[in-house]
CSV table of C-alpha atoms in Angstrom, one decimal:
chain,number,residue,atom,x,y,z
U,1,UNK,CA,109.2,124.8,68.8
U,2,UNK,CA,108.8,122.8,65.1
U,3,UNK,CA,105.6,121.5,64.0
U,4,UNK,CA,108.3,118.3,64.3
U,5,UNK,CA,108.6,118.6,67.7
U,6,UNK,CA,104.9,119.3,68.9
U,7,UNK,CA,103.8,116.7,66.6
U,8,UNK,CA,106.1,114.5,68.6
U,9,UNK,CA,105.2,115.8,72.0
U,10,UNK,CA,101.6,115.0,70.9
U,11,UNK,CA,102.1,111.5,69.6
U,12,UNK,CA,104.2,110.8,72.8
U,13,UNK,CA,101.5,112.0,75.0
U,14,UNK,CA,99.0,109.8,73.1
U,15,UNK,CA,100.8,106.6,73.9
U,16,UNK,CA,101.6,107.5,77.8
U,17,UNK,CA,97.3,107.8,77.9
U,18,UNK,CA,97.0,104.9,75.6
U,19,UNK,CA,99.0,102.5,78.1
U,20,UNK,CA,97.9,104.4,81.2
U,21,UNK,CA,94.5,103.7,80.2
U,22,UNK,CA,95.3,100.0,79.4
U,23,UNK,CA,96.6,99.1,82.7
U,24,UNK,CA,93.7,100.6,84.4
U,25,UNK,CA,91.3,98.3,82.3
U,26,UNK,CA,93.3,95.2,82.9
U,27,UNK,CA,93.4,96.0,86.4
U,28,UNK,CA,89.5,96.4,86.7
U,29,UNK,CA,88.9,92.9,84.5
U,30,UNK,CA,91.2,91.5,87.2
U,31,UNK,CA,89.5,92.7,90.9
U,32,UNK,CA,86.0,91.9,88.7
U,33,UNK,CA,87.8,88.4,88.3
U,34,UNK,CA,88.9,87.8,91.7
U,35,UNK,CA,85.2,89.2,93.5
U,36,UNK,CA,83.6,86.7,90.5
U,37,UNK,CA,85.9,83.9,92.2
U,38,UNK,CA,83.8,84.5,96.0
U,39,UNK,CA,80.6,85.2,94.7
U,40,UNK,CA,78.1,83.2,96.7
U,41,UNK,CA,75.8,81.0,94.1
U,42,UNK,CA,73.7,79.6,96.7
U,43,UNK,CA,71.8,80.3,100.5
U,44,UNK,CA,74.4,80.6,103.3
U,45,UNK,CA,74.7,76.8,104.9
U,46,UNK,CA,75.1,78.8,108.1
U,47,UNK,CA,71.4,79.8,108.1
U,48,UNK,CA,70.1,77.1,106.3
U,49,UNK,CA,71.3,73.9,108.0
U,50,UNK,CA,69.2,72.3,110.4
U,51,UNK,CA,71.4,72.0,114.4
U,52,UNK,CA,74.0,69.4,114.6
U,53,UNK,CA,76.0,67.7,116.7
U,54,UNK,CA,79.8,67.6,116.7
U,55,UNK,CA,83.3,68.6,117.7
U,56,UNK,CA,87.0,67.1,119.6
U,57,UNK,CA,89.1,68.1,121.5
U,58,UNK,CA,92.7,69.2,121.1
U,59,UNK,CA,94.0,72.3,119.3
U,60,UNK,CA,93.2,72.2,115.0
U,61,UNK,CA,95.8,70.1,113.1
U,62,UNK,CA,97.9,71.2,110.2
U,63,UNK,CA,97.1,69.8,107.0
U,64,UNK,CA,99.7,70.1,104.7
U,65,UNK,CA,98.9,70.1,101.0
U,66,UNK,CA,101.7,67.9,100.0
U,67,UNK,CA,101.9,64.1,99.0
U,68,UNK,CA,104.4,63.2,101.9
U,69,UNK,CA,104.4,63.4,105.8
U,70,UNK,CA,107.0,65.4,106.4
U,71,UNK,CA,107.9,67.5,109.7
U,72,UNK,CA,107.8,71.4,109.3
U,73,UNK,CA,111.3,73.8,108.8
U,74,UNK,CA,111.8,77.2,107.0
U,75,UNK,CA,108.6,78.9,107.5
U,76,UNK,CA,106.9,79.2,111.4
U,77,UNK,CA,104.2,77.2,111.6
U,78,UNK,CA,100.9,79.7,112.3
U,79,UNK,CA,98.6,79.1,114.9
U,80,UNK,CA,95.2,78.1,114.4
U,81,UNK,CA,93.2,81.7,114.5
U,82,UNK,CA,90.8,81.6,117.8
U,83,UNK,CA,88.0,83.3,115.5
U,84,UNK,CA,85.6,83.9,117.7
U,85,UNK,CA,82.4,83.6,116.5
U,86,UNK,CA,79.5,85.6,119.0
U,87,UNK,CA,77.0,83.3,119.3
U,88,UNK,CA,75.6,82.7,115.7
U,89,UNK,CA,72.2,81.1,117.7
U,90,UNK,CA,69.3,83.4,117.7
U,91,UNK,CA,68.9,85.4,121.4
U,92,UNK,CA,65.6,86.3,121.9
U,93,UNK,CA,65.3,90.6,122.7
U,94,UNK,CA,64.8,92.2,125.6
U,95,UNK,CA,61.1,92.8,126.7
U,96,UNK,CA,59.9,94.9,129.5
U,97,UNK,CA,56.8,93.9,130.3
U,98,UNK,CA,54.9,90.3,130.5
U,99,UNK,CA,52.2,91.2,129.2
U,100,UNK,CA,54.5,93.0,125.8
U,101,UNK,CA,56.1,90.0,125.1
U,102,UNK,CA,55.9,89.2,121.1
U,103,UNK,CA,58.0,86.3,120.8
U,104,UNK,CA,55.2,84.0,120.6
U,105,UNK,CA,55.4,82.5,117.4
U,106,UNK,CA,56.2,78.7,117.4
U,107,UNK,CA,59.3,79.3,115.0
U,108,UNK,CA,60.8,81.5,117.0
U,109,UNK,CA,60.0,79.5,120.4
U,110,UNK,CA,62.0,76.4,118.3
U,111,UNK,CA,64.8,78.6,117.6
U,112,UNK,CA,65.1,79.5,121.3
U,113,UNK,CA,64.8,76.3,122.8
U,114,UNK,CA,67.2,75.0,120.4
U,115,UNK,CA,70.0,77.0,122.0
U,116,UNK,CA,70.2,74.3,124.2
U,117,UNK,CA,70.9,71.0,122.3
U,118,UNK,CA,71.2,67.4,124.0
U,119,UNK,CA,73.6,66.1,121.6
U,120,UNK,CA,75.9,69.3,122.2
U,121,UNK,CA,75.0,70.3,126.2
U,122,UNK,CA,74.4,68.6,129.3
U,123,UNK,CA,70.7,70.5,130.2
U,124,UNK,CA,69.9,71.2,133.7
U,125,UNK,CA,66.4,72.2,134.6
U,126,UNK,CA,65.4,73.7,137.4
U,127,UNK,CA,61.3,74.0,137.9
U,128,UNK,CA,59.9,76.4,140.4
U,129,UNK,CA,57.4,75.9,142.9
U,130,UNK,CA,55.6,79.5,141.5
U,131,UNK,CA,56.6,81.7,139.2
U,132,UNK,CA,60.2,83.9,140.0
U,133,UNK,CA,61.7,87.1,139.7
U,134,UNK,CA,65.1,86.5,139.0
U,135,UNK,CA,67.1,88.4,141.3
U,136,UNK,CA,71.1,87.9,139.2
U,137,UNK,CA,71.7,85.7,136.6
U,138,UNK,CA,73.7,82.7,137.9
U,139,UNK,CA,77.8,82.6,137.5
U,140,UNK,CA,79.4,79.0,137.0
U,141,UNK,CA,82.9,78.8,137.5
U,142,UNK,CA,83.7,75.9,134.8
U,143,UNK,CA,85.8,75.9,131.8
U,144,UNK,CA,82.9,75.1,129.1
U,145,UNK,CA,80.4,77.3,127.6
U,146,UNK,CA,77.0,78.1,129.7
U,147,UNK,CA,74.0,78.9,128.1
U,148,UNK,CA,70.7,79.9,130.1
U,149,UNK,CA,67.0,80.4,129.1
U,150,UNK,CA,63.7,80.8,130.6
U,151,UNK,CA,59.8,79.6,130.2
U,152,UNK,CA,57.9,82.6,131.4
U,153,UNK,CA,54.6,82.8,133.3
U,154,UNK,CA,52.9,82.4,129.7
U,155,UNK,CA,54.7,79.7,128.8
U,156,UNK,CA,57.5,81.6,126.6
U,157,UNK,CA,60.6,80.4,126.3
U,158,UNK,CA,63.3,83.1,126.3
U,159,UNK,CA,66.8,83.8,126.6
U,160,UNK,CA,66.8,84.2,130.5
U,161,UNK,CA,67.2,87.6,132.0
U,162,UNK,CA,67.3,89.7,134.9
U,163,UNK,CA,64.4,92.0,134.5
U,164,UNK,CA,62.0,93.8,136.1
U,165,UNK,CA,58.4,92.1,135.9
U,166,UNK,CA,59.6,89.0,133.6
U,167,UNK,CA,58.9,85.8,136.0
U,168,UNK,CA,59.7,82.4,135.1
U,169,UNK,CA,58.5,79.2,135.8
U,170,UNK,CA,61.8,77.5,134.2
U,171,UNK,CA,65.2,77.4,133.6
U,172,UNK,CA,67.4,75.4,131.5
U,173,UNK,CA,71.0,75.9,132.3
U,174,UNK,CA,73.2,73.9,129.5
U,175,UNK,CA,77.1,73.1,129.8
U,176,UNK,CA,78.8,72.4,126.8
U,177,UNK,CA,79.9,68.9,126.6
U,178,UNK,CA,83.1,69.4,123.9
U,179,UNK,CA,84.6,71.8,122.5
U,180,UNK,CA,88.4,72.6,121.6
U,181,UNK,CA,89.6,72.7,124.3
U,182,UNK,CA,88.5,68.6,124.9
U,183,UNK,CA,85.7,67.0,126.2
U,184,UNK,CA,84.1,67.9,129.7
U,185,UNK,CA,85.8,65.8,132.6
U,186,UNK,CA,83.7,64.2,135.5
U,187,UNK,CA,84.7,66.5,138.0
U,188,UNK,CA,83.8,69.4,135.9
U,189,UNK,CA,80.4,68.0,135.5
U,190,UNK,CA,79.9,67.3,139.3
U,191,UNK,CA,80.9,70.7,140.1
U,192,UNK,CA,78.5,72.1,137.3
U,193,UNK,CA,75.7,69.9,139.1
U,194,UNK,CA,76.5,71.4,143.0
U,195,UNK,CA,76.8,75.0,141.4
U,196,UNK,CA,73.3,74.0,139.7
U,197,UNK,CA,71.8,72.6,142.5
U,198,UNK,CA,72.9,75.8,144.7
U,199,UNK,CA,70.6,78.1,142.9
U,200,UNK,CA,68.2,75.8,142.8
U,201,UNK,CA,68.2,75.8,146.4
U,202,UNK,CA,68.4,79.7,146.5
U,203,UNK,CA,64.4,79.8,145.2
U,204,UNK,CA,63.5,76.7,146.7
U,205,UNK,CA,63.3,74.8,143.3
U,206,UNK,CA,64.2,71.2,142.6
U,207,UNK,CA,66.7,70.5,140.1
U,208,UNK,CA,67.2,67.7,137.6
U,209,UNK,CA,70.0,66.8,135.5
U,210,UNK,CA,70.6,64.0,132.8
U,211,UNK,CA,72.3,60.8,133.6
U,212,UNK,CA,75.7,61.8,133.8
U,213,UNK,CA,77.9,58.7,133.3
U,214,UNK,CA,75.5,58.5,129.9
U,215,UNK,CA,76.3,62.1,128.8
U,216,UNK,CA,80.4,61.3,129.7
U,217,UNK,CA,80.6,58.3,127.8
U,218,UNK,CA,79.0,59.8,124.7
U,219,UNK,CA,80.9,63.6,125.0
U,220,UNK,CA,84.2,61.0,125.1
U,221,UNK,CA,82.8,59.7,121.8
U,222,UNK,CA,82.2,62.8,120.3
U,223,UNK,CA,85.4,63.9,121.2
U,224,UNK,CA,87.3,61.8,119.7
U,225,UNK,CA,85.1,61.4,115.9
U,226,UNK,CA,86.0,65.6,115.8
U,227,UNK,CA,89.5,65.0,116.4
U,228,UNK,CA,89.2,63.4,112.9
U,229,UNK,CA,87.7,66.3,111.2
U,230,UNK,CA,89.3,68.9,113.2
U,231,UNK,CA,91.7,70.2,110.3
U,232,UNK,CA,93.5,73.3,109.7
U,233,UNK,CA,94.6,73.9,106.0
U,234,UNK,CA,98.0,76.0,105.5
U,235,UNK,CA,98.6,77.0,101.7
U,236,UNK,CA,102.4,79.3,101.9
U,237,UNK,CA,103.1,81.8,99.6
U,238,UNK,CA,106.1,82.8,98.8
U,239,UNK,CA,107.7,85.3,96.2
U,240,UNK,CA,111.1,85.7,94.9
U,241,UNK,CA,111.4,89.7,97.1
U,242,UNK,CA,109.4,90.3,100.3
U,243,UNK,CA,106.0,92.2,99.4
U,244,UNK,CA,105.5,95.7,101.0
U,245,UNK,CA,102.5,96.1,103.1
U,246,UNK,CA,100.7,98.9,101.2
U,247,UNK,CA,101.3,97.0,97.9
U,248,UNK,CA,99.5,93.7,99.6
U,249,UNK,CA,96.7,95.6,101.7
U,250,UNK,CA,95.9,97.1,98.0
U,251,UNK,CA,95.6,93.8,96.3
U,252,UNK,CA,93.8,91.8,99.2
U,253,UNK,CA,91.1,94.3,100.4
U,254,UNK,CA,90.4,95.1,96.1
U,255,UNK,CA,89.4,91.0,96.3
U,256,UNK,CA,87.1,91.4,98.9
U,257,UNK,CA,89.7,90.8,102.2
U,258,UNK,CA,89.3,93.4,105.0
U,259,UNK,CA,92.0,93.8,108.5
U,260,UNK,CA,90.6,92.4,111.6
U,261,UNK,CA,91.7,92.8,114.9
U,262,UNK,CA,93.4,89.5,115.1
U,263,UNK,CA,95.8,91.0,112.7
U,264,UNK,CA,94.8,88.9,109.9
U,265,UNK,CA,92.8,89.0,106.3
U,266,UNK,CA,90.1,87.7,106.1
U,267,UNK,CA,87.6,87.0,103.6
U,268,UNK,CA,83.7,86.4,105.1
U,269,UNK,CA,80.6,85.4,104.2
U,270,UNK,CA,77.4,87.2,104.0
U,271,UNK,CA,76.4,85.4,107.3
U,272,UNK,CA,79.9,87.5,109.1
U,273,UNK,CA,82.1,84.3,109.5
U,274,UNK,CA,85.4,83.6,107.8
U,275,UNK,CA,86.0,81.3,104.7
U,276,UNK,CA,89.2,81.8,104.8
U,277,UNK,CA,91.8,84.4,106.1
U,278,UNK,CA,95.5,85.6,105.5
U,279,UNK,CA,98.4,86.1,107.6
U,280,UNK,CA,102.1,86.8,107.7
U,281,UNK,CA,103.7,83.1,107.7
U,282,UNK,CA,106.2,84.7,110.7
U,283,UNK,CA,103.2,85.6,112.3
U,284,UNK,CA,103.6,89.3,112.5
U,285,UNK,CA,100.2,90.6,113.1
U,286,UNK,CA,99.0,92.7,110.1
U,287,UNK,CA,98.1,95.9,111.4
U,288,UNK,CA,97.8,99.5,109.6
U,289,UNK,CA,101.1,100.4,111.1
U,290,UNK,CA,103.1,97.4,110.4
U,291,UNK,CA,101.5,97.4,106.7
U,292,UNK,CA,103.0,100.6,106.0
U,293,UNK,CA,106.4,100.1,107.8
U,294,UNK,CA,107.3,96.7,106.6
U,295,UNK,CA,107.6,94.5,103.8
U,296,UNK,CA,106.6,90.4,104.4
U,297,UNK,CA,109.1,87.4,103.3
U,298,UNK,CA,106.6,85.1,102.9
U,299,UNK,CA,102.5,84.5,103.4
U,300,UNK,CA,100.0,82.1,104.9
U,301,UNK,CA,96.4,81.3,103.3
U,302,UNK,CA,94.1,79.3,105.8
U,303,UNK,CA,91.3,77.6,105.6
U,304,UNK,CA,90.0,76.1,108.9
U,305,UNK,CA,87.8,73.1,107.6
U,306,UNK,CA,84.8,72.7,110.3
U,307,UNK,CA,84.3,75.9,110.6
U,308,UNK,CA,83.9,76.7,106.6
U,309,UNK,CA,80.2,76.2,105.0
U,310,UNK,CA,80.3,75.6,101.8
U,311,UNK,CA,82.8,72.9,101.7
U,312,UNK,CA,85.3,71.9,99.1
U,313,UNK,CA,83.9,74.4,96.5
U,314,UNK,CA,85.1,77.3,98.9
U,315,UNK,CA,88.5,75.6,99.0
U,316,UNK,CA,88.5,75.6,95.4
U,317,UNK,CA,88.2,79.5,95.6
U,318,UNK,CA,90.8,79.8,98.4
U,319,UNK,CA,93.2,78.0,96.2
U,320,UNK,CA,92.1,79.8,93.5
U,321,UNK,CA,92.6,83.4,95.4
U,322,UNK,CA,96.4,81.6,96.3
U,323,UNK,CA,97.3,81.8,92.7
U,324,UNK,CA,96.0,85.1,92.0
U,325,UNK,CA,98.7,85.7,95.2
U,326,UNK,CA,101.3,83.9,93.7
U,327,UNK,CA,100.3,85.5,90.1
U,328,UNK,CA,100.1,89.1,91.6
U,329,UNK,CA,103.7,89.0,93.5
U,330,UNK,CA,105.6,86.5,91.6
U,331,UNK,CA,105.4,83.7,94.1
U,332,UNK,CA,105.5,80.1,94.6
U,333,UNK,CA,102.8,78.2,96.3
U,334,UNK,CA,104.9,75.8,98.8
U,335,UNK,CA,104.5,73.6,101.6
U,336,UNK,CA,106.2,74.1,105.1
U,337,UNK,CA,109.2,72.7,103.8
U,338,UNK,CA,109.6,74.9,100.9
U,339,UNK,CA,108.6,72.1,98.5
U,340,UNK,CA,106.7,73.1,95.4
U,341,UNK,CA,102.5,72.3,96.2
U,342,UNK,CA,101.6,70.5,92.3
U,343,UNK,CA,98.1,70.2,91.2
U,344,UNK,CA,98.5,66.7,91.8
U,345,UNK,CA,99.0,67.3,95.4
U,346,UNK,CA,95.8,70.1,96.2
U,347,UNK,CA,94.0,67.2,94.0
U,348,UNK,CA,95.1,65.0,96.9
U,349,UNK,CA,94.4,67.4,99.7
U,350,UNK,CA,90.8,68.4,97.9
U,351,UNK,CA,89.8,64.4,97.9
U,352,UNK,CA,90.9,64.4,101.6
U,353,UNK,CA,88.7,67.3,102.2
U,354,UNK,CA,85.5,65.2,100.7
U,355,UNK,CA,86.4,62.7,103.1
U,356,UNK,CA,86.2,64.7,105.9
U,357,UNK,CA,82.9,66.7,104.9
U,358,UNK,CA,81.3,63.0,104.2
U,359,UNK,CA,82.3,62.3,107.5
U,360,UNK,CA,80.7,65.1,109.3
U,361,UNK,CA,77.8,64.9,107.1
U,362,UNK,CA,77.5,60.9,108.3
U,363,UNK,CA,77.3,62.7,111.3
U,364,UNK,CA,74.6,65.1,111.4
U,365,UNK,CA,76.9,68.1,111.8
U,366,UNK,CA,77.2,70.5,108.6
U,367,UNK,CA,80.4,72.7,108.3
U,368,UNK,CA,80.1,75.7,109.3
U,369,UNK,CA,76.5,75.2,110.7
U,370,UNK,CA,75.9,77.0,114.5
U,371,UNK,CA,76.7,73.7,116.2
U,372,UNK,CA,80.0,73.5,114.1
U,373,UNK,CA,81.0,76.8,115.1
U,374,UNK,CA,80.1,76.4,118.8
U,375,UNK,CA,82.3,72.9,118.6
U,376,UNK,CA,85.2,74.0,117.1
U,377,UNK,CA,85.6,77.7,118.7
């Protein structure tokens, strides 16, 4: 071999590791980019609201990010994702002996009886005669959530459970008046109050309950204000050739997405709940199989507007993340109907948002705050 030709070889090797070494740099500035875009600036809302009321009562609407009503073609529309949040309320722990319990301080005694909340549940308490063993916790066949806790011989209140030396003095038993599945009807709260006043009358304790027509009317109200807020947003992506599933589980978990088992993206928040999430806009469930088997035509960036703290500035982040998307697979940012979304029209969509947030703040309820996600689960 000439001096020619391994001086070549050489200088040819030199720029493959020059450009190799290129794209790796650009692609680091670019994931630093896209984790800069989600960095949290401030407290999670989630832990630092005070409770709320709030919620309605049919299934999320779509918002579409577009100037005109139009009705929806091309692209499936997806289904609002039943996220479900466990219980973001503090539970008080387990204890095993009366005398060992530590929950004493007055905080955590407020955080505990504010599982219950009047503006959210209808609170039955039952009171009695001398202090009780439960035996089983009660089981209420009704369609809204039930939550249960206890005032102990000392005067603790905890969440209420079946064990051995723990006696109680007290028990609130809360239905949920609203949530999205509608508001509570009057026969469900009757039968609530029968099933109530049954265990009451297993221990020989009295029962009270609120007014009920009162609690109706205003769970009616309530109702109806979160059908106003209750908004799903639904920002489609698509690009000119269907992206393969490794290529877009690479991008998406390198900004900070990961899989979960609703077979969705999504990107959380230091408290655990979503901010916003990705799916396939035919609603395919992302899964590690179908990832590495298929490629996807088009995709689907939510952001379900209740349930997000933070507000419009993490919907200027989800939009941001959209044109990364876009940027990334060479894609269009469209509306159901395949029409181009401008920056004129998120404007519009972003100012609709503020309305809405004003709304709920007007309200007392905070996006994203407990009551928020009890309301709109």
């Amino acid at each position: 071999m000439s001096e020619l030709q391994l001086g070549l070889l050489v200088l040819g090797g030199s720029i493959v590791a020059l450009v190799y070494g290129f794209n790796v740099v650009q692609e680091w500035r670019f994931r630093r980019k896209m984790r800069q875009s989600f960095v949290r600036t401030q407290d999670d809302p989630l832990l630092t609201v005070p409770k709320n009321n709030v919620r309605d009562g049919v299934r999320a609407d779509r918002l579409e990010p577009v100037l005109l009503d139009a009705g929806r073609v091309d692209l499936p529309e997806p289904e609002p994702f039943e996220v479900e949040v466990p219980d973001d309320e503090p539970v008080a722990e387990m204890v095993a002996e009366p005398a060992e319990e530590p929950f004493d301080a007055a905080d955590h005694q407020a955080l505990v009886v504010a599982m219950l909340d009047p503006s959210l549940d209808f609170i039955s308490e039952v009171v009695f005669h001398q202090p009780q063993e439960l035996v089983s916790m009660p089981r209420f066949n009704v369609a809204k959530r039930v939550q249960i806790i206890g005032r102990t011989e000392r005067g603790l209140w905890k969440s209420a459970e079946v064990l051995p030396g723990i006696r109680y003095k007290q028990v609130n038993i809360g239905l949920q008046l609203v949530d999205r599945g509608g508001a509570v009807t009057e026969q469900e709260l009757a039968s609530f109050c029968q099933q109530v006043t049954r265990f009451a009358e297993e221990y020989g304790a009295a029962a009270s309950f609120p007014q009920r027509q009162q609690k109706l009317v205003a769970a009616r109200e309530l109702d109806r204000f979160c059908a106003d807020v209750d908004v799903l947003i639904g920002i489609n992506v698509v690009p000119r050739q269907a992206i393969e599933g490794t290529r877009l589980r690479s991008f998406v978990e390198s900004s900070g997405m990961q899989l979960e088992p609703d077979g969705a993206f999504h990107y959380l928040a230091d408290s655990g709940n979503t901010l916003c999430s990705l799916m396939a806009a035919d609603q395919m469930p992302f899964t590690l199989h179908t990832l590495l088997d298929n490629s996807f035509p088009a995709l689907c960036l939510l952001f379900d507007v209740p349930r997000v703290a933070g507000g419009v500035e993490v919907f200027d982040r989800a939009i941001q993340f959209a044109r990364l998307l876009a940027q990334e697979f060479d894609a269009q940012l469209v509306d159901d109907n395949r029409r181009l979304l401008t920056d004129v029209g998120l404007g519009r969509i972003r100012d609709q948002l503020k309305t809405i947030y004003g709304s709920m703040d007007d309200r007392g309820i905070a996006p994203g705050s407990v009551a928020a996600l009890r309301l709109f689960a």
